[in-house]
Coordinates of C-alpha atoms and ligand atoms in Angstrom, one line a residue:
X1 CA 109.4 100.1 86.1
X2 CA 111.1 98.7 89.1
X3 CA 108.8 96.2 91.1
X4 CA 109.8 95.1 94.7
X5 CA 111.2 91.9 93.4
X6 CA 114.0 93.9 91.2
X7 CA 114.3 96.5 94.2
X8 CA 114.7 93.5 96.6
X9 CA 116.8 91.9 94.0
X10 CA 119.3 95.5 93.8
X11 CA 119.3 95.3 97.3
X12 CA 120.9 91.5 97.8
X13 CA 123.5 92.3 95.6
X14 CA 124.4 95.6 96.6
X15 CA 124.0 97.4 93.5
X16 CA 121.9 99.7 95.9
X17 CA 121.4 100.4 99.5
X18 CA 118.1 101.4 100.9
X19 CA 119.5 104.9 101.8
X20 CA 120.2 105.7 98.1
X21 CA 116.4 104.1 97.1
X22 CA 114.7 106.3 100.0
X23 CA 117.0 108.9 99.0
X24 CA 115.4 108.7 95.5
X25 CA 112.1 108.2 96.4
X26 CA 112.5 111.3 98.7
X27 CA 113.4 113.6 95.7
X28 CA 110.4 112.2 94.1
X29 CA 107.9 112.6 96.7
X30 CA 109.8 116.2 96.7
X31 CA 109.4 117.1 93.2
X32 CA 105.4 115.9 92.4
X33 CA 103.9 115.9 95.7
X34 CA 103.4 119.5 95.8
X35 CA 101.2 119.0 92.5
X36 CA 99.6 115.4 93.6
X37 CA 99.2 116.2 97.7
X38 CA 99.6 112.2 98.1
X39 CA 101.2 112.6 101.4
X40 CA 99.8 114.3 104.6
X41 CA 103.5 113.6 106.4
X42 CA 107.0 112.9 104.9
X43 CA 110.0 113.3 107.3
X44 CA 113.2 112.7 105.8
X45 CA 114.9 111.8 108.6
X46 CA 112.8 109.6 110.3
X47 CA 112.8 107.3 106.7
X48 CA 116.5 107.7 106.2
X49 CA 117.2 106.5 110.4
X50 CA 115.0 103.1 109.3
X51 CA 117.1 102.9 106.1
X52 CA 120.4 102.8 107.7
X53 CA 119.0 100.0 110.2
X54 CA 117.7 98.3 107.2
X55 CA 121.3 98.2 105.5
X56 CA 123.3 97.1 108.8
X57 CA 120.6 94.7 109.3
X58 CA 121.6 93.2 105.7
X59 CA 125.2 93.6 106.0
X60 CA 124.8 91.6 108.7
X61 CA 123.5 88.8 106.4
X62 CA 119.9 89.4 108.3
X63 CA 117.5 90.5 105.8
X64 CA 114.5 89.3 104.5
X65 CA 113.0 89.5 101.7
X66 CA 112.0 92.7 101.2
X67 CA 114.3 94.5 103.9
X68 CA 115.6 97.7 102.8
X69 CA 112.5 98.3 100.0
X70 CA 110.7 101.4 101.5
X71 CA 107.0 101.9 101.5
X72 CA 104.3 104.5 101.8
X73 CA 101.5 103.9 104.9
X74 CA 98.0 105.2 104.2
X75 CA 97.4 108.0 107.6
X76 CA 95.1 105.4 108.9
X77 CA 98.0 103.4 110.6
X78 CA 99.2 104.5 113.7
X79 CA 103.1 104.6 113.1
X80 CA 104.5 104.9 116.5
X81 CA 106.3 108.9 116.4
X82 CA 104.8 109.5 113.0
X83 CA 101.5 112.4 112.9
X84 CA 98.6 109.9 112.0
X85 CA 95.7 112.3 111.0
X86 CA 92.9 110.0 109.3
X87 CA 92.1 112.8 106.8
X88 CA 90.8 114.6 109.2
X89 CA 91.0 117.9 111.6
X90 CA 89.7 116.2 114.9
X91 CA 93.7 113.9 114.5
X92 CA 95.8 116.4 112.9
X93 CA 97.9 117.1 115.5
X94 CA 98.4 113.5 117.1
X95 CA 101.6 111.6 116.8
X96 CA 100.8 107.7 117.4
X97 CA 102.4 106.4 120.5
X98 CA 102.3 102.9 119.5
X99 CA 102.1 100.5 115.8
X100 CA 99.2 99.3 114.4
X101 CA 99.7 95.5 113.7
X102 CA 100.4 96.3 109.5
X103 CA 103.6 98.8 110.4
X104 CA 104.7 96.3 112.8
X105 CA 104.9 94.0 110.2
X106 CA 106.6 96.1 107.9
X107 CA 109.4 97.1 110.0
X108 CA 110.2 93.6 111.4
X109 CA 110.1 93.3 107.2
X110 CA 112.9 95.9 107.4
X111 CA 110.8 97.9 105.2
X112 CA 111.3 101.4 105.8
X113 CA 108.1 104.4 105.7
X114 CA 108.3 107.0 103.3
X115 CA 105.4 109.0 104.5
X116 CA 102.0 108.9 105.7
X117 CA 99.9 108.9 102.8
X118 CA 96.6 111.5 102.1
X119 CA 93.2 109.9 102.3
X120 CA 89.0 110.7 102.4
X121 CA 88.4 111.9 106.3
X122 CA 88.1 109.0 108.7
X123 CA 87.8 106.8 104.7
X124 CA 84.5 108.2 104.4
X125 CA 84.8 108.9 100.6
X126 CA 85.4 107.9 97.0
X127 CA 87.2 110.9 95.4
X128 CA 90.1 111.8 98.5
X129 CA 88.0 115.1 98.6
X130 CA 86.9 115.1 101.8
X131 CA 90.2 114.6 103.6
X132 CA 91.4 117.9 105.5
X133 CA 94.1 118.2 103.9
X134 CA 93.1 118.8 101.1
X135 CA 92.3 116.8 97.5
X136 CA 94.6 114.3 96.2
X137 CA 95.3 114.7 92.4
X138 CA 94.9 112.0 89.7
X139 CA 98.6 111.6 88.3
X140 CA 97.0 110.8 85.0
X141 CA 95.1 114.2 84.9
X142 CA 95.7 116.4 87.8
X143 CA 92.4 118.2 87.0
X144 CA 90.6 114.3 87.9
X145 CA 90.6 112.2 91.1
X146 CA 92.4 109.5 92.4
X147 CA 89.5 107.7 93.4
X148 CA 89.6 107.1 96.9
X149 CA 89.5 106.5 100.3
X150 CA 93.1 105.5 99.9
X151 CA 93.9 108.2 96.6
X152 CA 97.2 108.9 98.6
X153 CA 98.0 105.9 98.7
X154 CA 97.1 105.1 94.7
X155 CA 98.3 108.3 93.3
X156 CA 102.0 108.1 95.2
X157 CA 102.1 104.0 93.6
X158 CA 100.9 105.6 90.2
X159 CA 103.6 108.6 90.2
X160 CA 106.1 106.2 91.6
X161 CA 106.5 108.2 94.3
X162 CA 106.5 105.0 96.5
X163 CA 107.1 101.1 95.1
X164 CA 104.1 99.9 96.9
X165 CA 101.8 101.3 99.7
X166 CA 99.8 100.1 102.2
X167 CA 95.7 101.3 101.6
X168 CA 92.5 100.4 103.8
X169 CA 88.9 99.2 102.3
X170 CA 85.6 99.4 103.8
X171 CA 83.5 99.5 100.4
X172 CA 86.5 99.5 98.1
X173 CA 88.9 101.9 98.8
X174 CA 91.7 100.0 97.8
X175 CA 90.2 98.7 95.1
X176 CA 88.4 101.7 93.2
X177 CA 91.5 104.3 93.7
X178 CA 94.0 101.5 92.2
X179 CA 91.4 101.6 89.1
X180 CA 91.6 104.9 89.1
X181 CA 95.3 105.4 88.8
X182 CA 95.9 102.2 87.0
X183 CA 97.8 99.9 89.8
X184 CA 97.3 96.7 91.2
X185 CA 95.2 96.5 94.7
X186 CA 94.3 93.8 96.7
X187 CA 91.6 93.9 100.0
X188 CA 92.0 90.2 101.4
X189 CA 89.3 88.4 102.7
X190 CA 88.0 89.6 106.1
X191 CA 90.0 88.8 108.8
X192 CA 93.6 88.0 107.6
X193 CA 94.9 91.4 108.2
X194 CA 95.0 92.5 111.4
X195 CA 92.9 96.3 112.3
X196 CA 95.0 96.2 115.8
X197 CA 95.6 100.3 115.3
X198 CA 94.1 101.1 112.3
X199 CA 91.8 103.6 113.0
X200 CA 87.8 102.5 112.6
X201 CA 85.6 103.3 109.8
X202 CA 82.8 100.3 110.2
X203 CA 84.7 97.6 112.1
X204 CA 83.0 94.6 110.3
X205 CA 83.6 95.9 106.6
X206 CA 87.3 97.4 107.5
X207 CA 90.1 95.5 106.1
X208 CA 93.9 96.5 105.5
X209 CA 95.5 95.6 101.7
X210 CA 98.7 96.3 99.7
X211 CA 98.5 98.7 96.4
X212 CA 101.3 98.4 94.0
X213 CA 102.0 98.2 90.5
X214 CA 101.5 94.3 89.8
X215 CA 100.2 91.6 91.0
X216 CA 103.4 90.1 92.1
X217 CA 104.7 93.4 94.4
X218 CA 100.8 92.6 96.0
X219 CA 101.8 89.1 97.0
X220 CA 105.1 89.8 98.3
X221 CA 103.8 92.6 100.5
X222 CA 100.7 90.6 101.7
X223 CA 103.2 87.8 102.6
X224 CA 104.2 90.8 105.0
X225 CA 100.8 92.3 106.0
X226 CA 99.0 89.4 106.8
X227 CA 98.8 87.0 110.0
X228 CA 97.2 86.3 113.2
X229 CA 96.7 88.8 116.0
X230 CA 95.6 88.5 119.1
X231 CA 94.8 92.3 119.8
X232 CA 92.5 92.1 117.1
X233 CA 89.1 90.2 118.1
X234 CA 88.3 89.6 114.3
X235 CA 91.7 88.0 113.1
X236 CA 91.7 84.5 112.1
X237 CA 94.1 81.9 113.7
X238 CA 95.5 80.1 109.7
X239 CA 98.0 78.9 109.0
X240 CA 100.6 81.4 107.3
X241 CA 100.4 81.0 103.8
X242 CA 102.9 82.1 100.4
X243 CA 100.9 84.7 98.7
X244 CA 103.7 84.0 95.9
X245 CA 103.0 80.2 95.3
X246 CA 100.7 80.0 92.6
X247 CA 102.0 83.1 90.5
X248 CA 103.0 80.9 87.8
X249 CA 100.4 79.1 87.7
X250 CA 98.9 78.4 84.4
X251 CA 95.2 79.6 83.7
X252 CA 94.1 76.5 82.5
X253 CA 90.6 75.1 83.4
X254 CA 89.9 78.3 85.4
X255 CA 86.4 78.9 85.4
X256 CA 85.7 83.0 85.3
X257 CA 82.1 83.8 86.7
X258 CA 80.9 87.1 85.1
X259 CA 77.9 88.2 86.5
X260 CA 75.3 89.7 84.3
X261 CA 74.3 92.4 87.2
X262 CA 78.0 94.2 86.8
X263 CA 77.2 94.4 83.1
X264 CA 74.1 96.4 82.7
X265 CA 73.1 99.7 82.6
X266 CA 75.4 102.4 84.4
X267 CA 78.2 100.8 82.8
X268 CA 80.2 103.0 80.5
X269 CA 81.2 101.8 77.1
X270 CA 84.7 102.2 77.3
X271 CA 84.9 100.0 80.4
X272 CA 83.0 97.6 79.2
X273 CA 84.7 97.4 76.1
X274 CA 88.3 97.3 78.4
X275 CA 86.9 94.5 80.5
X276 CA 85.7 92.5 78.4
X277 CA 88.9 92.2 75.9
X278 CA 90.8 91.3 79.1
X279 CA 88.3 88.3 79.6
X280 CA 89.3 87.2 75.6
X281 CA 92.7 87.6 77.0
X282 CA 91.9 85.0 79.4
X283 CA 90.4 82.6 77.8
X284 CA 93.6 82.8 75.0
X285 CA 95.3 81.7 78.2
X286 CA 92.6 79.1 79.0
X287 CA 90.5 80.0 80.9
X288 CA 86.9 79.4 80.7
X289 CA 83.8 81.9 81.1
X290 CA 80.5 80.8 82.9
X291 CA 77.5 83.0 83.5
X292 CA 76.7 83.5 86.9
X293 CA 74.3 85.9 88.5
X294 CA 74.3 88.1 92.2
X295 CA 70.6 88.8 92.1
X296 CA 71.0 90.7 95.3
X297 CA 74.0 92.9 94.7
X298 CA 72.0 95.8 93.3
X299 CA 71.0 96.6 96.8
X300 CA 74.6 96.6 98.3
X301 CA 75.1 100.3 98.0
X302 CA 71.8 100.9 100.0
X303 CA 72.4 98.3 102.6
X304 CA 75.7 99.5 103.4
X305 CA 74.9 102.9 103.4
X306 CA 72.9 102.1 106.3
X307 CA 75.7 99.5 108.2
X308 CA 78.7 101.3 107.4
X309 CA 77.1 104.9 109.0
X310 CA 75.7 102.7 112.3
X311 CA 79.1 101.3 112.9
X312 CA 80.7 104.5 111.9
X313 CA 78.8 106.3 114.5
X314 CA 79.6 104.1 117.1
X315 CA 83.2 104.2 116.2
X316 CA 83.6 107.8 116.2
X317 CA 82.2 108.3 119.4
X318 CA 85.5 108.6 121.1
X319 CA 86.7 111.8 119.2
X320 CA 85.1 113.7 122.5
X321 CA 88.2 116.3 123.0
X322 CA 88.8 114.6 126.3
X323 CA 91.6 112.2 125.7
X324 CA 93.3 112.8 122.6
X325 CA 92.7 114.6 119.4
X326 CA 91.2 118.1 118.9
X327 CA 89.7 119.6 121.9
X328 CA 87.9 123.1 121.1
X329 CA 89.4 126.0 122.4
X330 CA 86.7 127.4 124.5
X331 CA 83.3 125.3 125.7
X332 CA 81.1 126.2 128.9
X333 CA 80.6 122.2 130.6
X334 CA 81.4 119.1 129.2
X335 CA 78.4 119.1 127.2
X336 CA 79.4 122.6 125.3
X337 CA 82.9 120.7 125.4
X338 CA 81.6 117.6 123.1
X339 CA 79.4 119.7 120.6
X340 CA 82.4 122.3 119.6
X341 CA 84.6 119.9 119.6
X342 CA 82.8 117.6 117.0
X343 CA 81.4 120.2 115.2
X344 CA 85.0 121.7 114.7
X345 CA 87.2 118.6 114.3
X346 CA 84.9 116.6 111.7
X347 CA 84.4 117.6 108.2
X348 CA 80.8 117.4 106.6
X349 CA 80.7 113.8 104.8
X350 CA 82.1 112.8 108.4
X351 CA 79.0 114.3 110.1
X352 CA 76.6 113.0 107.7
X353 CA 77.3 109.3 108.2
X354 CA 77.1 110.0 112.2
X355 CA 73.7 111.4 111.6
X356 CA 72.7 108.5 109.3
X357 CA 74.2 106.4 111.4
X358 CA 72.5 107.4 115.0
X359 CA 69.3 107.5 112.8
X360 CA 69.3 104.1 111.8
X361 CA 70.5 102.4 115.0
X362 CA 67.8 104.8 117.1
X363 CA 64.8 103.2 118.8
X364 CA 62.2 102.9 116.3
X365 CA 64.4 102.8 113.3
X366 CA 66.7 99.8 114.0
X367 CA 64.2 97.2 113.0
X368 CA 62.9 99.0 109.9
X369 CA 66.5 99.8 108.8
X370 CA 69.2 98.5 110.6
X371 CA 67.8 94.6 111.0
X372 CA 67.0 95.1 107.4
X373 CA 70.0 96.1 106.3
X374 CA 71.7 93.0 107.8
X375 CA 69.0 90.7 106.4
X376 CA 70.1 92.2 103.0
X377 CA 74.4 91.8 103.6
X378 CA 73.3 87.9 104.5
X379 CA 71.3 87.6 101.2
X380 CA 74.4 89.2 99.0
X381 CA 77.0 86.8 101.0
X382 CA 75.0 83.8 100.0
X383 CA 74.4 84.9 96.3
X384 CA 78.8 85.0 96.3
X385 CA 78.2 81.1 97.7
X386 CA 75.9 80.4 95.1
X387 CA 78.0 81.7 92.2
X388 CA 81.3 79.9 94.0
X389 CA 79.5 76.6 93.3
X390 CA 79.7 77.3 88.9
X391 CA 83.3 79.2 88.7
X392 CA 86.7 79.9 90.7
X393 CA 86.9 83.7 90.3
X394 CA 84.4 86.0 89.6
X395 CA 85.5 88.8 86.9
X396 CA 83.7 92.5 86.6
X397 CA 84.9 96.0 85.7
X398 CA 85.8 97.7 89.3
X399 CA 84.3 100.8 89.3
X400 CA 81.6 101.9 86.7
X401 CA 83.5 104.8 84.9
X402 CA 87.2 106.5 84.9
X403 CA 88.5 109.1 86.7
X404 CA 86.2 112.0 87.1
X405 CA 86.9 116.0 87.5
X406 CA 87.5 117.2 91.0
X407 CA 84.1 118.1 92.3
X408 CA 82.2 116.9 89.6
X409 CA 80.3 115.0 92.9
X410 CA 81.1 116.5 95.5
X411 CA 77.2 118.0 95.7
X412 CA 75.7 114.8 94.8
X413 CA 76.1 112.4 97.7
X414 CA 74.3 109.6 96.0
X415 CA 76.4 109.6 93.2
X416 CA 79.6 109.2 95.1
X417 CA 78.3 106.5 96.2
X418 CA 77.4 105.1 93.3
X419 CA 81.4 104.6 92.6
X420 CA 81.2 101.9 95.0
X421 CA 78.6 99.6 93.3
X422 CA 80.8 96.9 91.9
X423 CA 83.1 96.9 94.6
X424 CA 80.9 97.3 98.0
X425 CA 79.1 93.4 97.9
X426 CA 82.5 91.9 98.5
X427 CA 83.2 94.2 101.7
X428 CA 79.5 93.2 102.9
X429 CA 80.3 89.1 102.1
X430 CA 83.7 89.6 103.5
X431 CA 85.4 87.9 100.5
X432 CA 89.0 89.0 98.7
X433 CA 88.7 91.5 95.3
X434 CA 91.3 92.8 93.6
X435 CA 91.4 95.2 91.0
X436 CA 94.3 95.4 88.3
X437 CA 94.6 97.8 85.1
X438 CA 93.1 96.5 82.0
X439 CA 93.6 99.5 79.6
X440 CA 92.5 103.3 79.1
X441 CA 89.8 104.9 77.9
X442 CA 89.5 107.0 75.2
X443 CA 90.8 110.3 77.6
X444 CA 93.6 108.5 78.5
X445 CA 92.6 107.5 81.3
X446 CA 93.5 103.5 83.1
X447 CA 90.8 101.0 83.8
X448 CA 89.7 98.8 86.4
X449 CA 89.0 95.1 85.6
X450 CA 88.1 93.5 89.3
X451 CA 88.4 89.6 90.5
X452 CA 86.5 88.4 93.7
X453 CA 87.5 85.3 94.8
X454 CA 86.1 83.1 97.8
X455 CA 87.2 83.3 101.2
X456 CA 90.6 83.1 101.2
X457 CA 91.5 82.7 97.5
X458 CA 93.6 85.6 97.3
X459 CA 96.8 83.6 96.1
X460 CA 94.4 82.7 93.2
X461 CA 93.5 86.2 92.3
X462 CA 96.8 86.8 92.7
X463 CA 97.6 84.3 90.1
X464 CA 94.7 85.2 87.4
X465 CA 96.4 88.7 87.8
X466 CA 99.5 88.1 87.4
X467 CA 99.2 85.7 84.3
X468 CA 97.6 88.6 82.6
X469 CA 100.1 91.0 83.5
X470 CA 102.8 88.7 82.3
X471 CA 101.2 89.5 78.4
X472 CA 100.0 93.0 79.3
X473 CA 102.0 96.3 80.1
X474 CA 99.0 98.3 81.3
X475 CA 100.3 97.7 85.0
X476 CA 103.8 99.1 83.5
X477 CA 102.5 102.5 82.2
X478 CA 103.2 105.7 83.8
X479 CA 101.7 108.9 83.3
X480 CA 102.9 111.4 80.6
X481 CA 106.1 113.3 81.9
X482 CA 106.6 111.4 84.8
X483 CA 108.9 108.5 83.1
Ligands
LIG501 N1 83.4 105.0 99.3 C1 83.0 104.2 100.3 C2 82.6 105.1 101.5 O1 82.6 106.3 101.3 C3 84.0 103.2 100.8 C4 85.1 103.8 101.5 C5 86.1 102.8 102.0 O2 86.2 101.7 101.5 N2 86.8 103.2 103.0 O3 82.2 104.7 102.5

């Protein structure tokens, strides 16, 4: 495996130039992406131009760290001249005219884009099967899902398609695809990545991350991704911090809560089983375990199924056919105009969280479900605080099973959402999670182990990770064939 470090490393010293790695990560994305359908977009040329800039710009003696290394963007981003669908129909002919705040960041990183990366329509998912474009396949079974909204995104890190990639989570859509595929994925704490042009799911949950093999590839590229922006109401004014500094930290006195709630029923064996060697690992290291409870966090999946829909709904209002996007070809008035337009342009998981969402926000209903709903994500935020007081990190498995078959769920709404139930609390409390690979199940197939931190404690989940992955090779593993 070559993490960004080594890349970044091959790059300083001129045993490589970032043509020759874009070059090779082109033939790659060439050779298994007509099997894995991890990218919506690739254009050759496009990544080769920002390759060449990124090589004069370190034969100049200009470079940063990770100029040169090339990355994959999840279609979320708007990449200024690159098609930016969102999964979906109602986008799949615009081309961005401007950057969203994260590919910015990248390029003034000198990093250069390999492609625009598949994902669930508008996020709205947990298996990449509802994007447009088709289902993204599980490079460790192409007959299983990557997890998703961000299965692009996972499935191009897993198949090495890309070094790293950029994902989005609004109920853990970094976190449950890197499970999935067994990589490293970090979503930070609300607010330190800017949303400034990438495209709303549910405004107050949405929050941009890196996906990569290790911890360490994480922390360099959150170095990149994170910061204040002004254009983006939510971001917080910090100070900038080293993602980096406390990878080699020793475990030591860290006190790992694990809460009995995200170790009961629903929980398969072999995950448990996976998860729960890992924490042995840990403690080996020295760490201790401490009990801790989220009484609460069994109703996350039903609270946010009624907040993420509302803000959904609000957010998608503006796909109207007027100003950008899909307009439908023929329509009587404006009226007839709207309807076709939506009804043609978004897919059916899409439509179902803008009815549940004008539902619950309509006069009537907002108190009796919306109001409720919020009481609820303030309860679950201050069960987090309560279990922050005992221990530094709270450890769980990520999602509650491995990959499963292609629609094995797609006709069972509910149970799609049930992927989310370990993962969703944090989006609702706003707090960092990252999931990492702690093994594979009996089919082969990698595991999830997840860490939650408190607000802005991602350089410690960062370092828990990375300890273990510096006397573990799950992160390391790649699919069979695909060496
Ligand atoms: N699976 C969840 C949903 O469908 C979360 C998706 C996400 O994090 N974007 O809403």
């Amino acid at each position: 495996m070559t993490t960004l470090t080594e890349l970044a490393a091959l790059l300083a010293t001129g045993k490589t130039s970032s043509v020759e790695l874009c070059q090779d990560y082109l033939a790659r994305i060439a050779a298994w992406n007509p099997t894995l359908n991890a990218f919506i977009t690739v254009d050759a040329e496009r990544t080769l131009s920002e390759a060449r800039a990124a090589d004069a710009l370190r034969a100049q003696g200009r470079g940063g760290a990770l100029t040169g290394v090339p990355i994959a963007h999840k279609d979320i981003f708007c990449a200024e001249g690159w098609r930016t669908t969102c999964g979906s129909r109602m986008l799949a002919n615009f081309t961005a005219p401007y950057d969203a705040s994260v590919i910015e960041r990248c390029k003034a990183a000198g990093m250069p884009c390999l492609g625009k990366t598949n994902m669930d329509e508008f996020a709205m998912g947990s298996s990449n099967e509802t994007s447009f474009f088709g289902p993204v396949r599980n490079p460790w079974d192409v007959e299983r899902v990557p997890g998703g909204s961000s299965g692009g995104s996972a499935a191009a890190v897993a198949a090495r398609m890309a070094p790293a990639a950029t994902g989005t989570d609004t109920g853990g859509s970094i976190r449950q695809p890197a499970a999935l595929t067994g990589i490293t994925g970090l979503k930070p704490s609300y607010g330190v990545v800017s949303r400034y042009g990438m495209i709303a799911f549910a405004s107050s949950l949405d929050q941009g991350g890196p996906m990569a093999p290790g911890a360490e590839d994480c922390a360099l590229l959150l170095n990149v991704m994170a910061g204040f922006d002004a254009r983006d109401s939510t971001s917080l004014e910090r100070a900038p911090e080293d993602y980096t500094r406390d990878l080699a930290r020793p475990l030591t006195g860290v006190r790992i809560g694990l809460p009995r709630e995200f170790f009961g029923a629903g929980l398969s064996a072999d995950t448990a089983r996976a998860v729960l060697a890992a924490v042995e690992e840990l403690r080996r290291q020295g760490a201790e375990t401490v009990d801790v409870s989220l009484p609460n966090s069994g109703l996350s999946v039903a609270a946010y199924y009624v907040l993420a829909p509302a803000e959904a709904s609000s957010n998608l209002s503006r796909y109207d056919g007027v100003r950008y996007g899909h307009r439908a070809a023929e329509y009587r008035d404006l009226t007839d105009l709207y309807e076709r337009t939506r009804a043609e342009g978004f897919g059916t998981e899409v439509k179902r969280r803008i009815m549940i969402g004008t539902y619950v926000l309509s006069h009537g209903y907002y108190d009796a479900y919306y109001l409720q709903a919020q009481k609820l994500r303030r309860l679950i935020a201050r069960d987090f605080e309560q279990a922050f007081r005992q221990c530094d990190v709270i450890l769980g498995p990520t999602a509650p099973a491995t990959a499963f078959r292609l629609g094995e769920k797609t006709a069972d709404p509910v149970a799609m959402y049930l992927s989310d139930i370990y993962t969703i609390a944090v989006n609702l409390a706003g707090l960092p999670g990252l999931s990492l690979p702690c093994g594979f199940d009996t089919a082969g197939l990698p595991i999830g182990l997840q860490l939650i931190g408190d607000y802005f404690t991602e350089a410690r989940l960062l370092n828990v990770a990375h300890q273990y992955q510096c006397i573990t090779d799950w992160h390391r593993r790649l699919p069979a064939g695909m060496s």
